[in-house]
Amino acid sequence: MGTAVAGAGLLAGCSDGDSGSGSAGTAARRPSALERARARAASDSAGLVARYDAVIAAHPSLAKRLEVLREELVRHVEAFGGEMAAAGATGGASAAASRSGDAASASPSAAASDSAAAPPSPSPSGSASDAGSDVPADKKDALAFLASAERDLADRRGAALLEVPGELARLLASVAAAGAAHAYLLTEGD
């Protein structure tokens, strides 16, 4: 009988750990929804930095105009907890080094709700070489290319506000507003 009780205790211990209820072992291996949302936001901002770098590389005469906006995007990456490798505007950008390994695959809304993954939305993130191949040859079109990426990301961040907690929602709102301002400055703000 003592063996049966011990066996039942082992089974109960195994089932608790396998239930996905947030055991310490599972939590240590898998980042929280909040961490994934932050990492995704950092990755998205790093993707925009890569686009700015690609446009500056294709149109060096735009460097002075774009550098201030690019530097603000680098600060956005850092505000979300990501890191940018030390690279100048013409040296290319690296992806954000996020706190979680699978952050790039989770969208802010899916990460915040921790539900089944939805199809990925179009993202301005990507490597500098991916962004570079898309840069229009015309300067005005290149600025519109950046403005469109800024607007798209600002819209996605605005939609994600409802699905993340307070502090991250405030940060997303602030960065989304900055993105909308960037889009205006890129297309209208001469």
Short mmCIF file of N, CA and C in Angstrom, two decimals:
data_model
loop_
_atom_site.label_atom_id
_atom_site.label_comp_id
_atom_site.label_asym_id
_atom_site.label_seq_id
_atom_site.Cartn_x
_atom_site.Cartn_y
_atom_site.Cartn_z
N MET A 1 0.83 -1.18 0.00
CA MET A 1 0.00 0.00 0.00
C MET A 1 0.87 1.25 0.00
N GLY A 2 1.99 1.22 0.71
CA GLY A 2 2.89 2.36 0.74
C GLY A 2 3.43 2.68 -0.64
N THR A 3 3.66 1.63 -1.45
CA THR A 3 4.15 1.84 -2.81
C THR A 3 3.08 2.51 -3.66
N ALA A 4 1.82 2.13 -3.46
CA ALA A 4 0.72 2.72 -4.22
C ALA A 4 0.58 4.20 -3.90
N VAL A 5 0.72 4.57 -2.64
CA VAL A 5 0.62 5.98 -2.24
C VAL A 5 1.78 6.77 -2.84
N ALA A 6 2.97 6.20 -2.79
CA ALA A 6 4.13 6.89 -3.36
C ALA A 6 3.97 7.04 -4.87
N GLY A 7 3.47 5.98 -5.53
CA GLY A 7 3.23 6.05 -6.97
C GLY A 7 2.20 7.10 -7.32
N ALA A 8 1.14 7.20 -6.53
CA ALA A 8 0.11 8.21 -6.77
C ALA A 8 0.69 9.61 -6.59
N GLY A 9 1.56 9.77 -5.61
CA GLY A 9 2.20 11.07 -5.40
C GLY A 9 3.08 11.45 -6.58
N LEU A 10 3.81 10.49 -7.14
CA LEU A 10 4.64 10.77 -8.31
C LEU A 10 3.79 11.14 -9.51
N LEU A 11 2.68 10.41 -9.70
CA LEU A 11 1.79 10.74 -10.82
C LEU A 11 1.21 12.13 -10.67
N ALA A 12 0.81 12.47 -9.47
CA ALA A 12 0.26 13.80 -9.24
C ALA A 12 1.31 14.86 -9.53
N GLY A 13 2.55 14.62 -9.11
CA GLY A 13 3.63 15.56 -9.38
C GLY A 13 3.89 15.71 -10.86
N CYS A 14 3.85 14.61 -11.61
CA CYS A 14 4.09 14.67 -13.05
C CYS A 14 2.97 15.39 -13.76
N SER A 15 1.73 15.11 -13.34
CA SER A 15 0.61 15.75 -14.04
C SER A 15 0.56 17.24 -13.76
N ASP A 16 0.97 17.67 -12.58
CA ASP A 16 1.01 19.11 -12.30
C ASP A 16 2.01 19.80 -13.20
N GLY A 17 3.16 19.18 -13.42
CA GLY A 17 4.19 19.80 -14.25
C GLY A 17 3.84 19.79 -15.72
N ASP A 18 3.06 18.81 -16.16
CA ASP A 18 2.71 18.71 -17.57
C ASP A 18 1.45 19.46 -17.93
N SER A 19 0.75 20.00 -16.98
CA SER A 19 -0.55 20.63 -17.24
C SER A 19 -0.43 21.98 -17.92
N GLY A 20 0.75 22.55 -17.99
CA GLY A 20 0.91 23.85 -18.63
C GLY A 20 0.39 24.98 -17.78
N SER A 21 0.25 24.73 -16.48
CA SER A 21 -0.32 25.74 -15.61
C SER A 21 0.71 26.75 -15.14
N GLY A 22 1.88 26.76 -15.73
CA GLY A 22 2.86 27.79 -15.38
C GLY A 22 3.83 27.32 -14.33
N SER A 23 4.25 26.08 -14.35
CA SER A 23 5.21 25.60 -13.37
C SER A 23 6.51 26.38 -13.53
N ALA A 24 7.32 26.31 -12.51
CA ALA A 24 8.58 27.06 -12.52
C ALA A 24 9.47 26.61 -13.67
N GLY A 25 9.49 25.33 -13.98
CA GLY A 25 10.32 24.84 -15.08
C GLY A 25 9.86 25.38 -16.42
N THR A 26 8.55 25.40 -16.64
CA THR A 26 8.01 25.93 -17.89
C THR A 26 8.27 27.42 -17.99
N ALA A 27 8.09 28.15 -16.90
CA ALA A 27 8.30 29.60 -16.91
C ALA A 27 9.75 29.94 -17.21
N ALA A 28 10.67 29.11 -16.75
CA ALA A 28 12.08 29.40 -16.98
C ALA A 28 12.45 29.19 -18.45
N ARG A 29 11.77 28.26 -19.12
CA ARG A 29 12.09 27.98 -20.52
C ARG A 29 11.36 28.90 -21.48
N ARG A 30 10.21 29.38 -21.11
CA ARG A 30 9.37 30.14 -22.02
C ARG A 30 9.12 31.54 -21.49
N PRO A 31 9.40 32.57 -22.29
CA PRO A 31 9.18 33.95 -21.81
C PRO A 31 7.69 34.23 -21.66
N SER A 32 7.38 35.17 -20.80
CA SER A 32 5.99 35.56 -20.59
C SER A 32 5.45 36.29 -21.82
N ALA A 33 4.14 36.39 -21.87
CA ALA A 33 3.50 37.12 -22.97
C ALA A 33 3.98 38.56 -23.01
N LEU A 34 4.15 39.16 -21.85
CA LEU A 34 4.64 40.55 -21.79
C LEU A 34 6.06 40.65 -22.35
N GLU A 35 6.92 39.71 -21.97
CA GLU A 35 8.29 39.73 -22.50
C GLU A 35 8.31 39.54 -24.01
N ARG A 36 7.46 38.66 -24.52
CA ARG A 36 7.41 38.44 -25.97
C ARG A 36 6.88 39.68 -26.68
N ALA A 37 5.88 40.35 -26.11
CA ALA A 37 5.34 41.57 -26.72
C ALA A 37 6.41 42.66 -26.76
N ARG A 38 7.16 42.80 -25.67
CA ARG A 38 8.24 43.79 -25.63
C ARG A 38 9.32 43.47 -26.65
N ALA A 39 9.70 42.20 -26.70
CA ALA A 39 10.75 41.79 -27.64
C ALA A 39 10.30 42.00 -29.09
N ARG A 40 9.03 41.71 -29.37
CA ARG A 40 8.52 41.92 -30.73
C ARG A 40 8.55 43.41 -31.08
N ALA A 41 8.16 44.25 -30.13
CA ALA A 41 8.19 45.69 -30.37
C ALA A 41 9.62 46.17 -30.63
N ALA A 42 10.58 45.64 -29.87
CA ALA A 42 11.99 45.99 -30.09
C ALA A 42 12.44 45.52 -31.47
N SER A 43 12.05 44.32 -31.84
CA SER A 43 12.41 43.78 -33.15
C SER A 43 11.81 44.60 -34.28
N ASP A 44 10.55 45.01 -34.12
CA ASP A 44 9.91 45.84 -35.14
C ASP A 44 10.63 47.17 -35.31
N SER A 45 11.01 47.79 -34.19
CA SER A 45 11.75 49.05 -34.28
C SER A 45 13.12 48.84 -34.92
N ALA A 46 13.77 47.73 -34.60
CA ALA A 46 15.07 47.43 -35.22
C ALA A 46 14.90 47.21 -36.73
N GLY A 47 13.78 46.63 -37.13
CA GLY A 47 13.50 46.46 -38.55
C GLY A 47 13.37 47.80 -39.26
N LEU A 48 12.76 48.76 -38.57
CA LEU A 48 12.67 50.11 -39.16
C LEU A 48 14.05 50.75 -39.27
N VAL A 49 14.89 50.53 -38.26
CA VAL A 49 16.25 51.06 -38.33
C VAL A 49 16.95 50.48 -39.57
N ALA A 50 16.74 49.20 -39.82
CA ALA A 50 17.35 48.56 -41.00
C ALA A 50 16.84 49.20 -42.29
N ARG A 51 15.57 49.54 -42.32
CA ARG A 51 15.03 50.21 -43.52
C ARG A 51 15.65 51.60 -43.68
N TYR A 52 15.77 52.33 -42.58
CA TYR A 52 16.41 53.65 -42.66
C TYR A 52 17.84 53.49 -43.16
N ASP A 53 18.56 52.50 -42.64
CA ASP A 53 19.93 52.28 -43.07
C ASP A 53 20.00 51.98 -44.57
N ALA A 54 19.05 51.18 -45.05
CA ALA A 54 19.04 50.83 -46.47
C ALA A 54 18.77 52.05 -47.34
N VAL A 55 17.84 52.91 -46.90
CA VAL A 55 17.54 54.12 -47.66
C VAL A 55 18.75 55.06 -47.65
N ILE A 56 19.39 55.19 -46.50
CA ILE A 56 20.58 56.06 -46.41
C ILE A 56 21.70 55.52 -47.29
N ALA A 57 21.86 54.20 -47.32
CA ALA A 57 22.90 53.60 -48.17
C ALA A 57 22.59 53.83 -49.65
N ALA A 58 21.31 53.76 -50.02
CA ALA A 58 20.92 53.96 -51.42
C ALA A 58 20.89 55.44 -51.80
N HIS A 59 20.62 56.31 -50.84
CA HIS A 59 20.50 57.75 -51.09
C HIS A 59 21.27 58.52 -50.02
N PRO A 60 22.60 58.55 -50.11
CA PRO A 60 23.41 59.21 -49.08
C PRO A 60 23.04 60.68 -48.85
N SER A 61 22.49 61.34 -49.85
CA SER A 61 22.13 62.75 -49.68
C SER A 61 20.97 62.92 -48.70
N LEU A 62 20.26 61.85 -48.36
CA LEU A 62 19.16 61.92 -47.39
C LEU A 62 19.64 61.67 -45.95
N ALA A 63 20.91 61.33 -45.79
CA ALA A 63 21.42 60.93 -44.47
C ALA A 63 21.16 61.98 -43.40
N LYS A 64 21.44 63.23 -43.69
CA LYS A 64 21.28 64.28 -42.68
C LYS A 64 19.81 64.39 -42.25
N ARG A 65 18.90 64.30 -43.20
CA ARG A 65 17.47 64.41 -42.91
C ARG A 65 16.97 63.20 -42.10
N LEU A 66 17.49 62.03 -42.40
CA LEU A 66 16.98 60.80 -41.79
C LEU A 66 17.65 60.43 -40.47
N GLU A 67 18.84 60.93 -40.24
CA GLU A 67 19.61 60.50 -39.07
C GLU A 67 18.89 60.76 -37.74
N VAL A 68 18.23 61.88 -37.60
CA VAL A 68 17.52 62.18 -36.34
C VAL A 68 16.40 61.18 -36.10
N LEU A 69 15.64 60.86 -37.15
CA LEU A 69 14.55 59.90 -37.01
C LEU A 69 15.11 58.50 -36.72
N ARG A 70 16.19 58.16 -37.39
CA ARG A 70 16.82 56.86 -37.17
C ARG A 70 17.29 56.71 -35.73
N GLU A 71 17.92 57.74 -35.21
CA GLU A 71 18.40 57.69 -33.83
C GLU A 71 17.24 57.54 -32.84
N GLU A 72 16.12 58.17 -33.14
CA GLU A 72 14.95 58.00 -32.28
C GLU A 72 14.47 56.55 -32.30
N LEU A 73 14.52 55.93 -33.47
CA LEU A 73 14.15 54.52 -33.57
C LEU A 73 15.08 53.62 -32.76
N VAL A 74 16.35 53.95 -32.75
CA VAL A 74 17.31 53.19 -31.93
C VAL A 74 16.91 53.32 -30.46
N ARG A 75 16.51 54.50 -30.04
CA ARG A 75 16.05 54.69 -28.65
C ARG A 75 14.77 53.88 -28.39
N HIS A 76 13.91 53.75 -29.40
CA HIS A 76 12.71 52.93 -29.24
C HIS A 76 13.09 51.47 -29.00
N VAL A 77 14.05 50.97 -29.77
CA VAL A 77 14.51 49.59 -29.58
C VAL A 77 14.95 49.41 -28.13
N GLU A 78 15.75 50.34 -27.65
CA GLU A 78 16.26 50.26 -26.28
C GLU A 78 15.15 50.39 -25.24
N ALA A 79 14.17 51.24 -25.50
CA ALA A 79 13.05 51.41 -24.56
C ALA A 79 12.25 50.13 -24.40
N PHE A 80 12.18 49.33 -25.46
CA PHE A 80 11.47 48.05 -25.39
C PHE A 80 12.36 46.93 -24.86
N GLY A 81 13.60 47.25 -24.52
CA GLY A 81 14.49 46.26 -23.94
C GLY A 81 15.39 45.57 -24.93
N GLY A 82 15.39 46.00 -26.18
CA GLY A 82 16.27 45.42 -27.19
C GLY A 82 17.60 46.15 -27.21
N GLU A 83 18.50 45.64 -28.00
CA GLU A 83 19.82 46.25 -28.13
C GLU A 83 20.15 46.36 -29.62
N MET A 84 20.81 47.41 -29.97
CA MET A 84 21.30 47.59 -31.33
C MET A 84 22.81 47.46 -31.28
N ALA A 85 23.37 46.72 -32.23
CA ALA A 85 24.82 46.64 -32.34
C ALA A 85 25.32 48.01 -32.78
N ALA A 86 26.49 48.36 -32.37
CA ALA A 86 27.06 49.65 -32.77
C ALA A 86 27.33 49.63 -34.26
N ALA A 87 26.48 50.34 -34.99
CA ALA A 87 26.64 50.44 -36.44
C ALA A 87 26.16 51.80 -36.88
N GLY A 88 26.91 52.43 -37.70
CA GLY A 88 26.51 53.73 -38.23
C GLY A 88 25.43 53.55 -39.27
N ALA A 89 24.87 54.66 -39.70
CA ALA A 89 23.79 54.62 -40.67
C ALA A 89 24.23 53.96 -41.97
N THR A 90 25.46 54.12 -42.33
CA THR A 90 25.92 53.49 -43.57
C THR A 90 26.52 52.12 -43.33
N GLY A 91 26.71 51.74 -42.07
CA GLY A 91 27.32 50.45 -41.76
C GLY A 91 26.32 49.33 -41.67
N GLY A 92 25.03 49.61 -41.80
CA GLY A 92 24.02 48.57 -41.71
C GLY A 92 23.55 48.40 -40.28
N ALA A 93 22.40 47.81 -40.13
CA ALA A 93 21.84 47.59 -38.80
C ALA A 93 21.77 46.12 -38.52
N SER A 94 21.80 45.80 -37.26
CA SER A 94 21.60 44.40 -36.89
C SER A 94 20.22 44.30 -36.26
N ALA A 95 19.73 43.11 -36.19
CA ALA A 95 18.43 42.89 -35.56
C ALA A 95 18.57 43.12 -34.07
N ALA A 96 17.47 43.42 -33.43
CA ALA A 96 17.49 43.64 -31.99
C ALA A 96 17.86 42.35 -31.29
N ALA A 97 18.72 42.47 -30.32
CA ALA A 97 19.04 41.31 -29.51
C ALA A 97 18.02 41.31 -28.38
N SER A 98 17.03 40.49 -28.52
CA SER A 98 15.93 40.50 -27.57
C SER A 98 16.19 39.56 -26.42
N ARG A 99 15.39 39.69 -25.40
CA ARG A 99 15.52 38.85 -24.23
C ARG A 99 15.01 37.45 -24.48
N SER A 100 14.21 37.26 -25.52
CA SER A 100 13.64 35.94 -25.76
C SER A 100 14.01 35.44 -27.13
N GLY A 101 14.26 34.16 -27.25
CA GLY A 101 14.67 33.57 -28.51
C GLY A 101 13.56 33.53 -29.53
N ASP A 102 12.30 33.39 -29.10
CA ASP A 102 11.22 33.29 -30.07
C ASP A 102 10.43 34.58 -30.15
N ALA A 103 11.02 35.70 -29.79
CA ALA A 103 10.30 36.96 -29.81
C ALA A 103 9.95 37.39 -31.21
N ALA A 104 10.81 37.13 -32.16
CA ALA A 104 10.56 37.60 -33.52
C ALA A 104 9.38 36.89 -34.16
N SER A 105 8.96 35.76 -33.62
CA SER A 105 7.86 35.03 -34.24
C SER A 105 6.51 35.39 -33.64
N ALA A 106 6.47 36.14 -32.55
CA ALA A 106 5.20 36.45 -31.91
C ALA A 106 4.82 37.89 -32.16
N SER A 107 3.58 38.13 -32.57
CA SER A 107 3.11 39.50 -32.74
C SER A 107 2.69 40.03 -31.39
N PRO A 108 2.64 41.37 -31.19
CA PRO A 108 2.25 41.89 -29.89
C PRO A 108 0.88 41.39 -29.46
N SER A 109 -0.09 41.30 -30.34
CA SER A 109 -1.41 40.87 -29.92
C SER A 109 -1.43 39.40 -29.55
N ALA A 110 -0.78 38.56 -30.31
CA ALA A 110 -0.74 37.13 -29.99
C ALA A 110 0.06 36.90 -28.73
N ALA A 111 1.15 37.66 -28.56
CA ALA A 111 1.98 37.47 -27.39
C ALA A 111 1.26 37.95 -26.15
N ALA A 112 0.52 39.03 -26.25
CA ALA A 112 -0.15 39.56 -25.07
C ALA A 112 -1.24 38.63 -24.59
N SER A 113 -1.96 38.03 -25.50
CA SER A 113 -3.04 37.13 -25.09
C SER A 113 -2.54 35.71 -24.87
N ASP A 114 -1.32 35.40 -25.34
CA ASP A 114 -0.71 34.09 -25.22
C ASP A 114 -1.61 33.01 -25.79
N SER A 115 -2.37 33.37 -26.82
CA SER A 115 -3.26 32.41 -27.46
C SER A 115 -2.59 31.83 -28.68
N ALA A 116 -3.34 31.04 -29.43
CA ALA A 116 -2.79 30.43 -30.64
C ALA A 116 -2.30 31.52 -31.58
N ALA A 117 -1.22 31.23 -32.27
CA ALA A 117 -0.61 32.23 -33.14
C ALA A 117 -1.48 32.51 -34.34
N ALA A 118 -1.70 33.78 -34.60
CA ALA A 118 -2.42 34.21 -35.79
C ALA A 118 -1.43 34.30 -36.93
N PRO A 119 -1.90 34.39 -38.17
CA PRO A 119 -0.95 34.56 -39.26
C PRO A 119 -0.15 35.83 -39.07
N PRO A 120 1.14 35.81 -39.34
CA PRO A 120 1.96 37.00 -39.11
C PRO A 120 1.51 38.15 -39.99
N SER A 121 1.52 39.34 -39.40
CA SER A 121 1.17 40.53 -40.17
C SER A 121 2.41 41.02 -40.89
N PRO A 122 2.22 41.78 -41.97
CA PRO A 122 3.39 42.32 -42.65
C PRO A 122 4.19 43.16 -41.67
N SER A 123 5.46 43.01 -41.68
CA SER A 123 6.30 43.67 -40.70
C SER A 123 7.40 44.47 -41.38
N PRO A 124 7.71 45.64 -40.81
CA PRO A 124 8.82 46.39 -41.36
C PRO A 124 10.15 45.80 -40.94
N SER A 125 10.11 44.78 -40.08
CA SER A 125 11.37 44.22 -39.63
C SER A 125 11.96 43.32 -40.69
N GLY A 126 13.22 43.17 -40.62
CA GLY A 126 13.93 42.34 -41.58
C GLY A 126 15.37 42.75 -41.59
N SER A 127 16.16 42.05 -42.31
CA SER A 127 17.57 42.41 -42.35
C SER A 127 17.76 43.62 -43.25
N ALA A 128 18.89 44.26 -43.08
CA ALA A 128 19.19 45.44 -43.89
C ALA A 128 19.26 45.06 -45.37
N SER A 129 19.72 43.85 -45.66
CA SER A 129 19.80 43.46 -47.07
C SER A 129 18.42 43.25 -47.65
N ASP A 130 17.46 42.71 -46.86
CA ASP A 130 16.09 42.58 -47.34
C ASP A 130 15.50 43.96 -47.61
N ALA A 131 15.70 44.87 -46.68
CA ALA A 131 15.16 46.22 -46.83
C ALA A 131 15.83 46.93 -48.00
N GLY A 132 17.12 46.70 -48.18
CA GLY A 132 17.87 47.36 -49.24
C GLY A 132 17.39 47.00 -50.62
N SER A 133 16.93 45.78 -50.79
CA SER A 133 16.48 45.37 -52.12
C SER A 133 15.14 46.01 -52.48
N ASP A 134 14.43 46.54 -51.52
CA ASP A 134 13.13 47.15 -51.75
C ASP A 134 13.19 48.67 -51.88
N VAL A 135 14.34 49.28 -51.66
CA VAL A 135 14.44 50.74 -51.65
C VAL A 135 14.22 51.30 -53.05
N PRO A 136 13.24 52.18 -53.19
CA PRO A 136 13.00 52.81 -54.50
C PRO A 136 14.20 53.65 -54.94
N ALA A 137 14.38 53.76 -56.24
CA ALA A 137 15.50 54.52 -56.79
C ALA A 137 15.30 56.02 -56.65
N ASP A 138 14.05 56.47 -56.65
CA ASP A 138 13.74 57.89 -56.53
C ASP A 138 13.73 58.29 -55.05
N LYS A 139 14.34 59.43 -54.72
CA LYS A 139 14.43 59.87 -53.33
C LYS A 139 13.05 60.08 -52.70
N LYS A 140 12.15 60.71 -53.43
CA LYS A 140 10.82 60.97 -52.90
C LYS A 140 10.09 59.65 -52.62
N ASP A 141 10.24 58.70 -53.53
CA ASP A 141 9.64 57.38 -53.33
C ASP A 141 10.29 56.64 -52.16
N ALA A 142 11.58 56.84 -51.97
CA ALA A 142 12.28 56.21 -50.84
C ALA A 142 11.76 56.76 -49.51
N LEU A 143 11.49 58.06 -49.48
CA LEU A 143 10.91 58.65 -48.26
C LEU A 143 9.50 58.12 -48.03
N ALA A 144 8.73 57.97 -49.11
CA ALA A 144 7.38 57.41 -48.99
C ALA A 144 7.44 55.96 -48.51
N PHE A 145 8.45 55.22 -48.95
CA PHE A 145 8.69 53.84 -48.52
C PHE A 145 8.86 53.79 -47.00
N LEU A 146 9.68 54.70 -46.46
CA LEU A 146 9.87 54.76 -45.01
C LEU A 146 8.60 55.20 -44.30
N ALA A 147 7.92 56.19 -44.86
CA ALA A 147 6.69 56.69 -44.24
C ALA A 147 5.64 55.60 -44.16
N SER A 148 5.52 54.81 -45.20
CA SER A 148 4.56 53.70 -45.21
C SER A 148 4.89 52.68 -44.12
N ALA A 149 6.16 52.34 -43.98
CA ALA A 149 6.57 51.40 -42.94
C ALA A 149 6.28 51.96 -41.55
N GLU A 150 6.54 53.26 -41.37
CA GLU A 150 6.25 53.91 -40.07
C GLU A 150 4.75 53.86 -39.77
N ARG A 151 3.91 54.20 -40.78
CA ARG A 151 2.45 54.19 -40.57
C ARG A 151 1.94 52.79 -40.27
N ASP A 152 2.41 51.81 -41.02
CA ASP A 152 1.97 50.43 -40.80
C ASP A 152 2.28 49.97 -39.38
N LEU A 153 3.49 50.23 -38.94
CA LEU A 153 3.87 49.81 -37.59
C LEU A 153 3.10 50.60 -36.53
N ALA A 154 2.90 51.89 -36.74
CA ALA A 154 2.13 52.69 -35.78
C ALA A 154 0.71 52.16 -35.67
N ASP A 155 0.12 51.77 -36.79
CA ASP A 155 -1.24 51.20 -36.78
C ASP A 155 -1.28 49.89 -36.01
N ARG A 156 -0.31 49.03 -36.25
CA ARG A 156 -0.28 47.74 -35.53
C ARG A 156 -0.08 47.95 -34.03
N ARG A 157 0.77 48.90 -33.69
CA ARG A 157 1.00 49.17 -32.26
C ARG A 157 -0.25 49.75 -31.61
N GLY A 158 -0.95 50.61 -32.34
CA GLY A 158 -2.20 51.15 -31.81
C GLY A 158 -3.22 50.05 -31.55
N ALA A 159 -3.31 49.10 -32.44
CA ALA A 159 -4.23 47.97 -32.26
C ALA A 159 -3.82 47.09 -31.09
N ALA A 160 -2.53 46.97 -30.84
CA ALA A 160 -2.04 46.11 -29.76
C ALA A 160 -2.25 46.72 -28.38
N LEU A 161 -2.55 48.00 -28.31
CA LEU A 161 -2.71 48.68 -27.02
C LEU A 161 -3.75 48.01 -26.14
N LEU A 162 -4.79 47.50 -26.74
CA LEU A 162 -5.88 46.91 -25.97
C LEU A 162 -5.52 45.57 -25.36
N GLU A 163 -4.42 45.00 -25.80
CA GLU A 163 -4.09 43.65 -25.38
C GLU A 163 -2.85 43.54 -24.51
N VAL A 164 -2.28 44.66 -24.11
CA VAL A 164 -1.11 44.62 -23.24
C VAL A 164 -1.39 45.45 -21.99
N PRO A 165 -0.68 45.13 -20.90
CA PRO A 165 -0.91 45.86 -19.65
C PRO A 165 -0.37 47.29 -19.68
N GLY A 166 -0.76 48.05 -18.68
CA GLY A 166 -0.53 49.48 -18.52
C GLY A 166 0.75 50.09 -19.03
N GLU A 167 1.88 49.75 -18.42
CA GLU A 167 3.13 50.41 -18.77
C GLU A 167 3.53 50.14 -20.22
N LEU A 168 3.39 48.91 -20.67
CA LEU A 168 3.72 48.59 -22.05
C LEU A 168 2.73 49.27 -23.00
N ALA A 169 1.48 49.35 -22.62
CA ALA A 169 0.48 50.03 -23.46
C ALA A 169 0.84 51.51 -23.61
N ARG A 170 1.26 52.14 -22.52
CA ARG A 170 1.66 53.55 -22.60
C ARG A 170 2.88 53.73 -23.50
N LEU A 171 3.84 52.81 -23.37
CA LEU A 171 5.04 52.90 -24.21
C LEU A 171 4.68 52.67 -25.68
N LEU A 172 3.83 51.69 -25.96
CA LEU A 172 3.40 51.45 -27.34
C LEU A 172 2.67 52.66 -27.90
N ALA A 173 1.81 53.28 -27.09
CA ALA A 173 1.08 54.47 -27.54
C ALA A 173 2.04 55.60 -27.88
N SER A 174 3.02 55.81 -27.03
CA SER A 174 3.99 56.87 -27.25
C SER A 174 4.81 56.62 -28.52
N VAL A 175 5.26 55.40 -28.69
CA VAL A 175 6.08 55.07 -29.86
C VAL A 175 5.22 55.07 -31.13
N ALA A 176 3.96 54.66 -31.03
CA ALA A 176 3.06 54.73 -32.19
C ALA A 176 2.85 56.18 -32.61
N ALA A 177 2.68 57.07 -31.63
CA ALA A 177 2.53 58.49 -31.94
C ALA A 177 3.79 59.04 -32.61
N ALA A 178 4.95 58.61 -32.12
CA ALA A 178 6.21 59.04 -32.73
C ALA A 178 6.29 58.53 -34.17
N GLY A 179 5.85 57.30 -34.41
CA GLY A 179 5.86 56.75 -35.76
C GLY A 179 4.97 57.53 -36.70
N ALA A 180 3.79 57.93 -36.21
CA ALA A 180 2.90 58.76 -37.03
C ALA A 180 3.54 60.10 -37.34
N ALA A 181 4.23 60.67 -36.36
CA ALA A 181 4.93 61.94 -36.59
C ALA A 181 6.07 61.75 -37.60
N HIS A 182 6.78 60.63 -37.50
CA HIS A 182 7.85 60.35 -38.47
C HIS A 182 7.28 60.27 -39.88
N ALA A 183 6.16 59.57 -40.01
CA ALA A 183 5.53 59.44 -41.34
C ALA A 183 5.19 60.80 -41.91
N TYR A 184 4.66 61.68 -41.08
CA TYR A 184 4.33 63.04 -41.52
C TYR A 184 5.60 63.77 -41.96
N LEU A 185 6.63 63.71 -41.12
CA LEU A 185 7.87 64.42 -41.44
C LEU A 185 8.53 63.89 -42.70
N LEU A 186 8.38 62.62 -42.95
CA LEU A 186 8.99 62.01 -44.15
C LEU A 186 8.29 62.43 -45.43
N THR A 187 6.98 62.65 -45.34
CA THR A 187 6.22 62.94 -46.58
C THR A 187 5.80 64.39 -46.72
N GLU A 188 5.58 65.06 -45.62
CA GLU A 188 5.05 66.43 -45.67
C GLU A 188 6.00 67.45 -45.09
N GLY A 189 6.90 67.02 -44.24
CA GLY A 189 7.67 67.96 -43.43
C GLY A 189 8.95 68.44 -44.04
N ASP A 190 8.88 69.11 -45.17
CA ASP A 190 10.12 69.66 -45.75
C ASP A 190 10.48 70.93 -45.09
#
